[in-house]
XYZ file of C-alpha atoms in Angstrom:
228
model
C 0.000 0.000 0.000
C 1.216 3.421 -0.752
C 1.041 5.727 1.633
C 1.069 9.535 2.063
C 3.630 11.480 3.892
C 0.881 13.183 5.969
C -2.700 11.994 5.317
C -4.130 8.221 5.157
C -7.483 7.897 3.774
C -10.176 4.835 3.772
C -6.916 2.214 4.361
C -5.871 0.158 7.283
C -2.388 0.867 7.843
C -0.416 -1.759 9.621
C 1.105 -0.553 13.391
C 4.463 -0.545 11.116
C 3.513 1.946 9.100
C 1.825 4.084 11.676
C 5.072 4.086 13.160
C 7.198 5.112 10.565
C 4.605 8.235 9.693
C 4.851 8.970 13.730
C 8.614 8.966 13.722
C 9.076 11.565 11.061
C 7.869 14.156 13.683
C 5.191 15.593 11.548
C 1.375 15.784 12.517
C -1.017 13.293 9.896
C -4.380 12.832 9.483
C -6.324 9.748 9.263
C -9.871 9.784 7.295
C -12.034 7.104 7.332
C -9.335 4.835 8.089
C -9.601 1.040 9.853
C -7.881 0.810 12.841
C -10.488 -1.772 14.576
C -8.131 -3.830 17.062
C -4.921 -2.519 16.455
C -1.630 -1.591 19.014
C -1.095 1.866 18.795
C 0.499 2.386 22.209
C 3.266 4.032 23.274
C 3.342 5.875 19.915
C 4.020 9.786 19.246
C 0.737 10.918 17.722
C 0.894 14.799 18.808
C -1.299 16.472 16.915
C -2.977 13.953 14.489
C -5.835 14.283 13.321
C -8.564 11.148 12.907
C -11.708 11.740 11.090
C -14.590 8.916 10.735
C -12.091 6.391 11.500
C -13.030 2.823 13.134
C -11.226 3.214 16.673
C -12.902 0.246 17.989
C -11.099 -1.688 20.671
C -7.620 -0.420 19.397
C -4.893 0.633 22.412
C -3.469 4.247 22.590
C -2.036 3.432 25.781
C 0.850 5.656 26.965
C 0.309 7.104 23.755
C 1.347 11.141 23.309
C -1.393 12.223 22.018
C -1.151 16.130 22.807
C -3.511 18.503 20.695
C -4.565 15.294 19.102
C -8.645 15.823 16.996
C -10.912 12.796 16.595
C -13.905 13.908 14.849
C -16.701 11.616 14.825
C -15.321 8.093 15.298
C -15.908 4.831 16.338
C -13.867 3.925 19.265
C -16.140 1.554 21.574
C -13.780 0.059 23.714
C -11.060 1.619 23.219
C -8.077 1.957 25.284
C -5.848 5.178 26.123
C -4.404 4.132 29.543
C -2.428 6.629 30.967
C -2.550 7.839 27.455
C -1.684 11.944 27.260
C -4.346 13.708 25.338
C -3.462 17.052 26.506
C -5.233 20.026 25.051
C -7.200 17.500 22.417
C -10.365 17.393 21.305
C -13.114 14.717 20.926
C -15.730 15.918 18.997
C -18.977 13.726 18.184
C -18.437 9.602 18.088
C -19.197 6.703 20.489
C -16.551 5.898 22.821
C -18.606 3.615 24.976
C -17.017 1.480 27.002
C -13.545 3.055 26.705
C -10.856 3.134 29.296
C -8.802 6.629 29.964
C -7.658 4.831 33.318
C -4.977 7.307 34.403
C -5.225 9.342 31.394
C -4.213 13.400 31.187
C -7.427 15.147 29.581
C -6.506 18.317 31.019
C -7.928 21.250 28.797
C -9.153 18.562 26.974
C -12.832 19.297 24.792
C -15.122 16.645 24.331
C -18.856 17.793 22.925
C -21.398 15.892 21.320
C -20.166 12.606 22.331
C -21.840 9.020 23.511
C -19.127 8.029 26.109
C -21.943 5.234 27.767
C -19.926 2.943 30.425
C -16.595 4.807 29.793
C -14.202 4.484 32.199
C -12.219 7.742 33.924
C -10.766 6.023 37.060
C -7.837 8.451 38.428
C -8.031 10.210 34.598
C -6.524 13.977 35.491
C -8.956 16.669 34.151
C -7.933 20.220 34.530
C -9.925 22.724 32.347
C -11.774 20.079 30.897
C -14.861 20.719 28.634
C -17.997 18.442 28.516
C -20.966 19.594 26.334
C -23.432 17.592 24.885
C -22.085 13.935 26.066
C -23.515 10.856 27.606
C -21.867 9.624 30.370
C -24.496 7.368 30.963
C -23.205 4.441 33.658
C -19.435 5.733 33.126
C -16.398 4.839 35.927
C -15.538 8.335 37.589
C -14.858 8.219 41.208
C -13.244 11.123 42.585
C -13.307 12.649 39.370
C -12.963 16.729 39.678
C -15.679 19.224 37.950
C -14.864 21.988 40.482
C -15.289 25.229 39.020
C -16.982 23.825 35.425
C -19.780 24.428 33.873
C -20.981 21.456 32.323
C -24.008 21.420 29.067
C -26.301 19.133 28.424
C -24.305 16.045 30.019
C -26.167 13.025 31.342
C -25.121 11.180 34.334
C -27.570 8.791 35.294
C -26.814 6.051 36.752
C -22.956 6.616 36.668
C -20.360 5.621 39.584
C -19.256 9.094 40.700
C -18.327 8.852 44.224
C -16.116 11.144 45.866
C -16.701 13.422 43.425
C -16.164 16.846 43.551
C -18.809 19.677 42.235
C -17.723 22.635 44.223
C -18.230 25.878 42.106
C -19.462 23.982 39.341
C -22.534 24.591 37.326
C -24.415 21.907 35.824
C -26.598 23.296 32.517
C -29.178 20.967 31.290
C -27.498 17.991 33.052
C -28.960 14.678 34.443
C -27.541 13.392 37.603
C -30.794 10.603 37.688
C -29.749 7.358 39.992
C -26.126 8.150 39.995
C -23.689 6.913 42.967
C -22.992 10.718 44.608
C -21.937 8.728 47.872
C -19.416 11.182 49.297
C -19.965 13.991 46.656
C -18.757 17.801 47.661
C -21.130 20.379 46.128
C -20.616 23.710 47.805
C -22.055 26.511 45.596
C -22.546 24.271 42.829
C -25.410 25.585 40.765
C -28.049 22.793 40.099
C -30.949 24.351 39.254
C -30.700 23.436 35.563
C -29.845 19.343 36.442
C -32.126 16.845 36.125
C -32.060 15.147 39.907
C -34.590 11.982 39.176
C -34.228 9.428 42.035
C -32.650 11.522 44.795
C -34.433 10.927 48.201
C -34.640 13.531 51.259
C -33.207 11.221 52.761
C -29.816 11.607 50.460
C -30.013 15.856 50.503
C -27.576 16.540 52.682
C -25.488 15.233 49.975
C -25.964 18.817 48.024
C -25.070 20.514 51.271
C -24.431 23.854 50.071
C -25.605 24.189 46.573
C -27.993 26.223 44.834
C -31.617 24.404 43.810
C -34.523 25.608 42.559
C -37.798 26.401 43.901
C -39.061 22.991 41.672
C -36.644 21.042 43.219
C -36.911 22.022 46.656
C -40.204 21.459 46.510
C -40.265 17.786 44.719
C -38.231 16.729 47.557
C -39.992 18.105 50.290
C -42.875 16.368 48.210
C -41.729 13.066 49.594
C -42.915 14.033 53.285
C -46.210 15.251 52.041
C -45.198 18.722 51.981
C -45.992 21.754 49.280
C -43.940 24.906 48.849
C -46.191 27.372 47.600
């Protein structure tokens, strides 16, 4: 196969000839290329670029994959252990059931994204951006959102213990049956967040944030209550 210095398109390159692109230092992008499977870790992909590719199940573990775009691929179950995607984007795509265990995402975008069952377990996330992304059942305990303001992102159900909301503000978001065992959310704004399945029981859990007068009064529905 005959490749181009800088851009692959609708190919599956061998892990060979990834490498050889990656060692000549230069950014490439990858269009609609097959990667299903394949061992791509520990490899120097700075600043590629993939677009539409098949990312399923394929390992960019330890990979360096700083200012690094993948725009609207397939990538369920893939793996970027302690990968560093510093500063990159993920824009549109399912990566269900993918691993970042230990990966740097810090000032990392990722918008209009199905991330269902994805796995963030001790993933550092400074400055990271979240819009539009369903973190449906995802692995995040202890994960930091202090000081973000997260849009449109859907929580239910996930594993987010320890977690810490302080300062954040959650826009259109869905916390519904989520694990917020040990959760901090001083002044976190969650008026706009969809809080399905919390008990009055559980409140004291959102010590310190700011609800609205709906929500206030839906829990203080469970003891018969009304807040007029």
């Amino acid at each position: 196969m005959e490749l181009n210095e800088t851009t692959l398109t609708d190919c599956r390159p061998t892990r060979a000839e990834i490498e050889r692109i990656s060692g000549d230092g230069q950014p490439a992008t990858l269009i609609g290329c097959d990667l299903e499977g394949m061992d791509l870790s520990q490899l120097d992909m700075a600043g590629w670029r993939f677009e539409r590719c098949n990312l399923a199940r394929a390992s960019f573990n330890g990979a360096h994959l700083e200012e690094a775009t993948f725009k609207g691929c397939r990538a369920a179950g893939a793996r970027f252990l302690s990968a560093d995607l510093l500063e990159g984007t993920i824009d549109g795509g399912d990566f269900s059931n993918a691993s970042f265990l230990g990966a740097t995402l810090n000032g990392v975008s990722i918008l209009r994204c199905k991330m269902t069952g994805v796995d963030l377990t001790d993933a550092k996330a400074m400055s990271l951006v979240l819009e539009e992304v369903l973190l449906v059942l995802a692995i995040l305990p202890k994960f930091s959102f202090r000081k973000m303001t997260l849009k449109q992102v859907d929580f239910s159900e996930a594993d987010m213990r320890s977690c810490d909301f302080r300062d954040a503000v959650l826009d259109e978001c869905s916390l519904r049956d989520a694990n917020l065992s040990d959760c901090r959310f001083e002044n976190a704004d969650l008026r706009g967040c969809d809080l399905g399945g919390v008990k009055l029981t559980d409140a004291r859990r959102f010590k310190g944030a700011v609800i609205s007068r709906q929500q206030a009064a839906e829990l203080l529905g469970q003891l018969g209550l009304r807040v007029m």
